[in-house]
Coordinates of C-alpha atoms in Angstrom, one line a residue:
M1 CA -6.4 214.8 111.5
G2 CA -4.7 212.1 109.6
L3 CA -1.3 212.4 108.0
K4 CA -1.9 212.1 104.3
L5 CA 0.9 211.0 102.1
P6 CA 1.6 212.2 98.5
F7 CA 1.3 208.8 96.9
K8 CA -1.2 206.0 96.4
V9 CA -0.8 202.3 96.4
G10 CA -2.4 200.2 93.7
E11 CA -3.9 196.7 94.3
E12 CA -3.5 193.4 92.6
K13 CA -5.2 190.2 93.6
H14 CA -3.2 187.1 94.0
A15 CA -3.4 183.9 96.1
G16 CA -0.4 185.0 98.1
D17 CA -1.3 188.8 98.3
D18 CA -0.6 190.0 101.8
I19 CA -2.0 193.5 101.6
Y20 CA -5.0 194.3 99.5
E21 CA -7.7 192.7 97.3
D22 CA -7.8 193.6 93.7
D23 CA -10.7 196.1 93.3
Q24 CA -8.9 198.3 90.7
Q25 CA -9.0 201.2 93.1
S26 CA -6.3 203.2 94.9
L27 CA -6.1 203.7 98.6
A28 CA -4.7 206.9 100.0
L29 CA -2.6 206.1 103.0
Q30 CA -3.1 208.1 106.2
V31 CA -2.5 207.8 110.0
D32 CA -6.0 208.0 111.4
W33 CA -5.5 206.2 114.7
T34 CA -4.2 207.1 118.1
P35 CA -0.8 205.8 119.5
E36 CA -2.8 203.8 122.1
E37 CA -4.8 202.0 119.3
E38 CA -1.6 201.1 117.5
V39 CA 0.1 199.7 120.6
K40 CA -3.0 197.6 121.4
A41 CA -3.2 196.2 117.8
K42 CA 0.6 195.5 117.7
R43 CA 0.4 193.7 121.1
K44 CA -2.4 191.5 119.8
L45 CA -0.4 190.8 116.7
D46 CA 2.7 189.8 118.8
L47 CA 0.6 187.5 121.0
I48 CA -0.8 185.7 117.9
I49 CA 2.0 185.6 115.3
M50 CA 5.2 185.4 117.4
P51 CA 4.3 182.4 119.7
I52 CA 3.0 180.4 116.7
L53 CA 6.0 181.0 114.4
T54 CA 8.4 180.4 117.3
L55 CA 6.6 177.1 118.1
G56 CA 7.0 176.0 114.5
F57 CA 10.8 176.7 114.6
F58 CA 10.9 174.8 117.9
C59 CA 9.3 171.8 116.3
L60 CA 11.6 171.9 113.3
Q61 CA 14.6 171.9 115.5
L62 CA 13.3 169.0 117.7
D63 CA 12.9 166.9 114.5
R64 CA 16.2 168.0 112.9
G65 CA 18.4 167.7 116.0
N66 CA 17.0 164.8 118.0
I67 CA 19.3 162.4 116.0
S68 CA 22.3 163.8 117.9
N69 CA 20.7 162.3 121.1
A70 CA 19.7 159.1 119.3
I71 CA 23.3 158.2 118.5
T72 CA 24.2 158.2 122.2
D73 CA 21.6 155.3 122.5
K74 CA 23.3 153.0 120.1
M75 CA 21.3 154.0 117.1
M76 CA 24.2 153.7 114.7
E77 CA 24.9 150.1 115.8
E78 CA 21.3 149.0 115.7
V79 CA 20.5 150.6 112.4
G80 CA 23.8 149.3 111.0
I81 CA 25.6 152.4 109.9
T82 CA 29.1 153.8 110.7
Q83 CA 29.9 157.3 111.8
D84 CA 31.0 158.4 108.4
Q85 CA 27.8 157.0 106.9
F86 CA 25.9 158.9 109.5
N87 CA 27.7 162.1 108.4
V88 CA 26.5 161.4 104.8
G89 CA 23.0 161.2 106.1
Q90 CA 23.4 164.6 107.7
Q91 CA 24.6 165.9 104.3
M92 CA 21.5 164.5 102.7
L93 CA 19.4 166.4 105.1
S94 CA 21.0 169.7 104.1
L95 CA 20.9 168.8 100.5
G96 CA 17.2 168.2 100.6
I97 CA 16.7 171.6 102.2
V98 CA 18.9 173.4 99.6
L99 CA 17.3 171.7 96.6
F100 CA 13.7 172.4 97.6
E101 CA 14.2 175.8 99.4
I102 CA 13.1 178.0 96.6
P103 CA 10.3 175.8 95.2
S104 CA 8.9 175.6 98.8
N105 CA 8.8 179.4 99.1
M106 CA 7.2 179.7 95.6
A107 CA 4.5 177.5 96.9
L108 CA 4.2 179.5 100.1
Y109 CA 3.7 182.7 98.0
R110 CA 1.0 181.2 95.9
V111 CA -1.1 179.5 98.5
G112 CA -0.3 181.8 101.5
P113 CA 1.8 181.2 104.6
G114 CA -1.1 180.0 106.8
K115 CA -1.8 177.0 104.6
W116 CA 1.7 176.2 103.5
L117 CA 3.5 176.4 106.8
T118 CA 0.7 174.4 108.4
L119 CA 1.1 171.7 105.8
Q120 CA 4.9 171.7 106.3
L121 CA 4.5 170.9 110.0
F122 CA 2.3 167.9 109.2
L123 CA 4.8 166.7 106.6
F124 CA 8.0 166.9 108.5
G125 CA 6.3 165.7 111.7
T126 CA 5.2 162.6 109.8
V127 CA 8.6 162.0 108.3
S128 CA 10.3 162.4 111.7
T129 CA 7.9 159.9 113.3
F130 CA 8.6 157.3 110.6
Q131 CA 12.4 157.6 111.3
S132 CA 11.5 155.3 114.2
W133 CA 11.3 152.3 111.8
Q134 CA 14.6 152.9 109.9
N135 CA 16.6 149.7 109.9
S136 CA 19.3 150.1 107.2
Y137 CA 21.7 152.6 105.6
S138 CA 19.3 153.1 102.7
S139 CA 16.3 153.8 104.9
F140 CA 18.4 156.2 107.0
I141 CA 19.5 158.1 104.0
A142 CA 16.0 158.3 102.6
C143 CA 14.6 159.5 105.9
R144 CA 17.2 162.3 106.2
F145 CA 16.7 163.5 102.7
L146 CA 12.9 163.5 103.0
L147 CA 13.1 165.3 106.3
G148 CA 15.3 168.0 104.6
M149 CA 12.9 168.2 101.7
T150 CA 9.8 168.7 103.9
E151 CA 11.5 171.2 106.2
S152 CA 12.9 173.2 103.2
G153 CA 11.6 176.8 103.0
F154 CA 10.1 176.8 106.5
I155 CA 12.7 179.2 108.0
P156 CA 12.7 181.8 105.1
G157 CA 8.9 181.3 104.9
G158 CA 8.7 182.3 108.6
L159 CA 11.0 185.3 108.1
W160 CA 8.9 186.4 105.1
T161 CA 5.7 186.1 107.1
L162 CA 7.2 188.3 109.7
S163 CA 8.1 190.9 107.1
T164 CA 4.5 191.0 105.9
W165 CA 3.0 191.8 109.3
Y166 CA 5.7 194.1 110.7
T167 CA 7.6 197.2 109.7
R168 CA 11.3 196.9 108.8
S169 CA 12.6 198.2 112.1
E170 CA 10.3 195.9 114.1
S171 CA 11.2 192.9 112.0
A172 CA 14.9 192.9 113.2
K173 CA 14.0 192.3 116.9
R174 CA 11.3 189.7 116.0
I175 CA 13.8 187.8 113.8
M176 CA 15.7 187.1 117.0
V177 CA 12.6 186.1 118.8
F178 CA 11.7 183.7 116.0
Y179 CA 15.2 182.2 116.3
F180 CA 14.5 181.6 120.0
G181 CA 12.4 178.7 118.8
N182 CA 15.5 177.2 117.2
Q183 CA 17.5 177.7 120.4
L184 CA 14.9 176.4 122.7
G185 CA 14.4 173.4 120.4
Q186 CA 18.1 172.6 120.5
A187 CA 18.2 172.7 124.3
S188 CA 14.9 171.0 125.0
S189 CA 15.5 168.1 122.6
K190 CA 18.6 167.2 124.6
L191 CA 16.9 167.5 128.0
L192 CA 13.8 165.6 126.8
A193 CA 16.0 163.0 125.3
Y194 CA 17.5 162.3 128.7
G195 CA 14.1 161.2 129.9
I196 CA 12.7 159.6 126.7
L197 CA 15.8 157.4 126.1
H198 CA 15.2 155.8 129.4
M199 CA 12.2 154.2 127.7
R200 CA 14.5 151.6 126.1
G201 CA 12.7 148.2 126.4
V202 CA 9.2 149.6 126.5
G203 CA 7.2 147.7 123.9
G204 CA 10.4 145.9 123.0
K205 CA 11.7 149.0 121.3
P206 CA 15.0 151.0 121.8
G207 CA 15.0 154.4 123.4
W208 CA 15.7 156.2 120.1
F209 CA 12.5 154.7 118.7
W210 CA 10.4 156.5 121.2
L211 CA 12.5 159.6 120.8
F212 CA 11.6 159.9 117.1
T213 CA 8.0 158.8 117.7
L214 CA 7.1 161.2 120.5
M215 CA 8.8 164.2 119.0
G216 CA 7.3 163.6 115.6
I217 CA 3.8 163.4 117.2
F218 CA 4.5 166.6 119.0
T219 CA 5.3 168.3 115.7
I220 CA 2.1 167.0 114.2
A221 CA 0.2 168.5 117.1
G222 CA 2.0 171.8 116.4
G223 CA 0.5 171.5 112.9
F224 CA -3.0 171.6 114.4
V225 CA -2.0 174.8 116.4
Y226 CA -1.0 176.4 113.1
G227 CA -4.1 175.3 111.4
F228 CA -6.4 176.7 114.0
F229 CA -4.6 179.9 115.0
L230 CA -2.2 181.2 112.3
P231 CA -3.8 183.9 110.2
D232 CA -2.9 183.7 106.5
S233 CA -2.5 187.4 105.5
F234 CA -4.0 190.9 105.8
R235 CA -6.3 189.9 102.9
N236 CA -7.3 186.7 104.5
P237 CA -6.8 187.0 108.3
C238 CA -8.3 183.6 109.0
P239 CA -6.6 180.3 110.1
T240 CA -6.6 177.5 107.6
F241 CA -8.9 175.2 109.6
L242 CA -11.3 178.1 110.5
P243 CA -11.8 180.0 107.2
G244 CA -14.6 182.1 108.6
R245 CA -13.0 183.2 111.8
K246 CA -10.9 186.4 111.5
M247 CA -8.1 186.8 114.1
F248 CA -8.3 190.6 113.9
N249 CA -11.3 193.0 113.6
E250 CA -11.5 195.5 110.8
R251 CA -10.1 198.4 112.8
E252 CA -7.1 196.4 113.9
L253 CA -6.5 195.2 110.3
H254 CA -6.7 198.7 109.0
I255 CA -4.1 199.9 111.5
L256 CA -1.7 197.0 111.1
R257 CA -2.0 197.0 107.3
T258 CA -1.6 200.7 106.8
R259 CA 1.4 201.1 109.1
V260 CA 3.2 198.4 107.1
L261 CA 2.5 200.2 103.9
L262 CA 3.6 203.6 105.4
D263 CA 6.9 201.9 106.2
D264 CA 7.4 200.2 102.9
P265 CA 4.8 201.2 100.1
M266 CA 6.2 198.6 97.8
K267 CA 4.6 195.9 99.9
G268 CA 1.2 197.2 98.6
K269 CA 1.5 195.3 95.4
K270 CA 2.7 191.8 94.7
K271 CA 4.2 190.3 91.6
K272 CA 4.7 186.7 90.4
K273 CA 8.2 187.5 89.3
I274 CA 11.1 189.7 90.5
N275 CA 12.3 192.0 87.8
L276 CA 15.7 191.4 86.2
G277 CA 17.1 194.6 87.6
A278 CA 16.6 193.3 91.1
F279 CA 18.5 190.1 90.3
K280 CA 21.4 192.1 88.8
K281 CA 21.5 194.5 91.8
A282 CA 21.4 191.6 94.4
F283 CA 23.9 189.3 92.7
S284 CA 26.3 192.1 91.9
D285 CA 26.4 193.5 95.4
W286 CA 29.6 192.3 97.1
R287 CA 28.3 193.3 100.5
L288 CA 25.5 190.8 100.3
Y289 CA 28.0 188.1 99.6
I290 CA 29.9 189.1 102.7
H291 CA 26.8 188.5 104.8
V292 CA 26.1 185.2 103.1
F293 CA 29.6 183.9 103.7
I294 CA 29.5 185.0 107.4
S295 CA 26.5 182.8 108.0
L296 CA 27.9 180.0 105.8
L297 CA 31.1 180.0 107.8
N298 CA 29.4 180.4 111.2
N299 CA 26.8 177.7 110.7
G300 CA 29.0 174.8 109.5
P301 CA 31.0 174.5 112.7
Q302 CA 27.8 175.2 114.7
R303 CA 25.9 172.4 113.0
A304 CA 28.7 169.9 113.4
F305 CA 29.2 170.8 117.1
D306 CA 25.5 170.6 117.9
T307 CA 25.2 167.2 116.3
Y308 CA 28.1 165.7 118.3
A309 CA 27.9 167.7 121.5
P310 CA 26.3 164.8 123.5
S311 CA 28.8 162.3 122.1
I312 CA 31.7 164.7 122.9
V313 CA 30.5 165.1 126.5
N314 CA 30.1 161.3 126.7
G315 CA 33.7 161.0 125.5
F316 CA 34.8 163.0 128.6
G317 CA 33.8 160.1 130.7
F318 CA 30.2 161.0 131.6
L319 CA 27.4 158.4 131.2
A320 CA 25.7 158.2 127.8
L321 CA 22.2 159.3 128.8
Q322 CA 23.5 161.9 131.3
S323 CA 25.5 163.4 128.5
N324 CA 22.3 164.4 126.7
A325 CA 21.1 166.4 129.7
M326 CA 24.5 168.0 130.2
A327 CA 24.6 169.0 126.5
A328 CA 21.5 171.1 127.1
V329 CA 23.0 173.4 129.7
G330 CA 24.8 175.8 127.3
L331 CA 21.9 175.8 124.9
F332 CA 19.5 177.1 127.7
L333 CA 22.1 179.7 128.7
Q334 CA 22.2 180.7 125.0
V335 CA 18.6 182.0 125.2
P336 CA 19.1 184.9 127.7
M337 CA 22.5 185.7 126.1
S338 CA 20.8 185.9 122.7
W339 CA 18.2 188.2 124.1
L340 CA 20.9 190.5 125.5
F341 CA 22.8 190.6 122.2
S342 CA 19.5 191.2 120.3
F343 CA 18.6 194.1 122.7
V344 CA 22.0 195.8 122.2
S345 CA 21.8 195.3 118.5
D346 CA 18.3 196.7 118.2
H347 CA 18.1 199.3 120.9
F348 CA 21.6 200.9 120.3
D349 CA 21.7 200.1 116.6
R350 CA 24.9 198.0 117.0
R351 CA 24.3 195.5 114.2
G352 CA 27.9 194.9 113.2
E353 CA 29.3 195.1 116.7
T354 CA 27.0 192.3 118.0
V355 CA 27.8 190.0 115.1
M356 CA 31.5 190.5 115.6
A357 CA 31.2 190.0 119.4
G358 CA 29.2 186.8 118.9
L359 CA 31.7 185.4 116.5
T360 CA 34.6 186.3 118.8
C361 CA 33.0 184.5 121.7
T362 CA 32.3 181.5 119.5
L363 CA 35.9 181.4 118.4
I364 CA 37.1 181.5 122.0
G365 CA 34.9 178.5 122.7
H366 CA 36.4 176.4 119.9
I367 CA 39.9 177.5 121.0
F368 CA 39.0 176.2 124.4
N369 CA 37.8 172.9 123.0
R370 CA 40.9 172.4 120.9
S371 CA 43.2 173.2 123.9
F372 CA 41.2 171.1 126.4
A373 CA 41.5 168.1 124.1
E374 CA 45.0 167.7 125.4
F375 CA 43.8 167.4 129.0
G376 CA 43.4 164.0 130.7
D377 CA 40.2 162.4 132.1
D378 CA 40.8 164.1 135.5
K379 CA 40.0 167.4 133.9
K380 CA 36.6 166.5 132.4
G381 CA 34.9 169.3 134.2
V382 CA 37.2 171.8 132.5
K383 CA 36.6 170.2 129.1
Y384 CA 32.8 170.3 129.8
F385 CA 33.1 174.1 130.4
G386 CA 34.4 174.5 126.9
V387 CA 31.3 172.8 125.5
V388 CA 29.0 175.0 127.6
W389 CA 30.8 178.1 126.5
T390 CA 30.6 177.2 122.8
Q391 CA 27.0 176.4 123.0
T392 CA 26.1 179.6 124.8
F393 CA 27.6 181.8 122.0
G394 CA 27.5 179.5 119.0
T395 CA 24.2 180.2 117.2
F396 CA 22.9 183.8 117.5
S397 CA 25.5 185.5 115.2
H398 CA 23.5 184.1 112.3
P399 CA 20.1 185.8 113.1
L400 CA 21.9 189.0 114.1
N401 CA 23.7 188.8 110.7
I402 CA 20.3 188.4 108.9
A403 CA 18.9 191.5 110.7
W404 CA 22.1 193.4 109.8
M405 CA 21.8 192.5 106.1
S406 CA 18.0 193.1 106.0
L407 CA 18.4 196.6 107.2
Y408 CA 21.1 197.3 104.6
C409 CA 18.7 196.3 101.8
S410 CA 16.6 199.4 101.0
D411 CA 14.9 197.7 98.0
S412 CA 12.3 195.1 99.0
E413 CA 12.9 193.0 95.9
V414 CA 16.6 192.9 96.6
R415 CA 15.9 192.1 100.2
A416 CA 13.8 189.1 99.2
L417 CA 16.6 187.7 97.1
A418 CA 19.2 188.5 99.7
M419 CA 17.1 186.6 102.3
A420 CA 17.0 183.6 100.0
M421 CA 20.8 183.8 99.4
I422 CA 21.7 183.9 103.1
I423 CA 19.3 181.1 104.2
M424 CA 20.6 178.9 101.4
G425 CA 24.1 179.7 102.5
A426 CA 23.2 178.7 106.0
N427 CA 21.8 175.4 104.8
I428 CA 24.8 174.7 102.5
A429 CA 26.9 175.0 105.7
G430 CA 25.2 171.8 106.9
I431 CA 26.7 169.9 103.9
Y432 CA 30.3 170.7 104.7
G433 CA 29.7 170.9 108.4
A434 CA 28.5 167.2 108.5
Q435 CA 32.0 166.0 107.6
I436 CA 34.0 168.1 110.2
F437 CA 33.9 165.4 113.0
R438 CA 34.9 162.1 111.5
S439 CA 35.4 158.6 113.1
D440 CA 39.2 158.7 112.6
D441 CA 39.4 161.8 114.7
R442 CA 37.3 160.8 117.7
P443 CA 37.0 161.0 120.7
K444 CA 39.1 164.2 121.1
Y445 CA 38.4 165.6 117.6
R446 CA 41.6 167.6 117.4
R447 CA 41.4 168.0 113.7
G448 CA 37.7 168.9 113.9
F449 CA 38.2 171.7 116.4
T450 CA 41.2 173.0 114.5
I451 CA 39.0 173.3 111.3
N452 CA 36.3 175.0 113.4
N453 CA 38.8 177.6 114.6
A454 CA 40.0 178.4 111.1
V455 CA 36.4 178.7 109.7
I456 CA 35.1 180.9 112.5
A457 CA 38.2 183.1 112.4
T458 CA 37.5 183.6 108.6
A459 CA 33.9 184.6 109.4
L460 CA 35.1 187.1 112.0
I461 CA 37.5 188.7 109.5
L462 CA 34.7 189.1 107.0
A463 CA 32.4 190.6 109.7
I464 CA 35.2 193.1 110.6
T465 CA 35.6 194.0 106.9
R466 CA 31.9 194.6 106.5
F467 CA 31.7 196.6 109.7
I468 CA 34.5 199.0 108.6
D469 CA 32.8 199.3 105.2
D470 CA 29.5 200.0 106.9
K471 CA 31.0 202.9 108.8
F472 CA 32.2 204.5 105.6
L473 CA 28.9 203.8 103.8
R474 CA 26.9 205.4 106.6
K475 CA 29.1 208.5 106.6
K476 CA 28.8 208.8 102.8
R477 CA 25.0 208.5 102.9
Q478 CA 24.8 211.1 105.7
Q479 CA 26.9 213.5 103.6
Q480 CA 24.6 212.9 100.6
R481 CA 21.5 213.6 102.8
L482 CA 23.0 216.8 104.1
A483 CA 23.8 217.9 100.5
E484 CA 20.3 217.1 99.3
G485 CA 18.8 218.9 102.3
S486 CA 20.8 222.0 101.5
V487 CA 19.5 222.0 97.9
E488 CA 15.9 221.5 98.9
S489 CA 16.0 224.2 101.6
G490 CA 16.9 226.7 98.9
S491 CA 14.0 225.7 96.6
E492 CA 10.4 226.7 97.1
G493 CA 7.1 226.3 95.3
H494 CA 7.6 222.7 94.2
S495 CA 4.4 221.1 92.8
D496 CA 2.7 218.1 94.4
E497 CA 3.5 216.2 91.3
K498 CA 7.2 216.8 91.6
N499 CA 7.2 215.7 95.3
A500 CA 5.1 212.5 94.6
V501 CA 6.7 209.2 95.5
D502 CA 6.8 206.6 92.7
V503 CA 5.4 203.4 94.2
K504 CA 6.9 200.3 92.7
P505 CA 5.6 196.7 93.1
S506 CA 7.1 194.6 95.9
P507 CA 8.4 191.1 95.3
V508 CA 7.4 187.5 95.7
A509 CA 9.2 186.1 98.8
V510 CA 11.8 183.6 97.5

């Protein structure tokens, strides 16, 4: 027999509705499948959704980060820009993302993730390709801003897409898997650059010309993968380019859709607007600001370090093109390390502990880099160890922090706003992070690494504060549940109406 719940979920039709068509009827939720059927349906979902979303993040990071490799191939000199002007261009990238983040996700909600994310890959893949023809400071600035504008909203859009297909507890682990695309993109871009930059002279073009061109074309190819394989939603489980081909059969859709609603009934109805109460609740919750600032402080130094890692390695005395391959080592090591931290976070419910551990290891890396800056050229292997360590631990505190914050938000409307806040904070980090390593501080970047140490230390203090608070908060909630359980155990004969769950609409993803 199925497990019937004492509530019903209404339906409302909308272009971005991820759950039900509007037939003005109510659907009584019940578990009417076996565990084996659920495992099979979820495995199929994982094999379709996760590789595609991860591929998109991989492409985004290729196009966003390949410029760090291009500058080892004399791109600045040949385009005619200085290092400080280059930093301004990196700020314009982050500014474009921040300005268009929310409008992009409003568009995603209205047209559906399948169509919008597919379009985005084509757009930022095209912009990335046309970076090959930049020849002045103005064209460089324009390309970086356009790239940020076309990439804006892709990451929160991917996170929101995950939340529509998975339950809340399942989403935490898959957020980290999604971010593997970012980490693999960072590592692969540097390794690929080592080979591609050797194409200097082919067709009379510099190596960085082919770097932008080939990686941009790869992203456009990724857009076709999205168009042919990414299902739009439960209501429309078909890819954009194959509107008549459902990626799941009706039984699979029923299982996947109902289990999401059992986990969070408020996903059963979408609204065009988030109510004012949710805004007040989100923007008055100091705990959410703590999470936002943790990511803002973590991502600034990380963005700066990732941009200049090949140049820093080159400054140790290694060859320019060789430095790109060497700058990929720590990023590849980061992938299994991220998986380990994610497993501990999810399996043992150690959200705060893993964030603090990640930030601590990152801080140690920047302390190494600042200390090793005083070493001579005969210790370049030791200095390179500092780079590898920092890269290995530098990124994954951010997605772990997102998962920690997401599980704290019990209200789906507040969760949507909190997700927008933290992603925007992470992108704002790129604006200040772009100015950490400046020309008057190279090649040892003593001031830059000192700034990184101070910023990461502040993030760690905030994480510790939030962790201590979380301990008290959990204890308080447990005491409340025990008190409520004692009251309910002494009461009998409650009516079905009294026990019914009031189902509220869920939000637009911002």
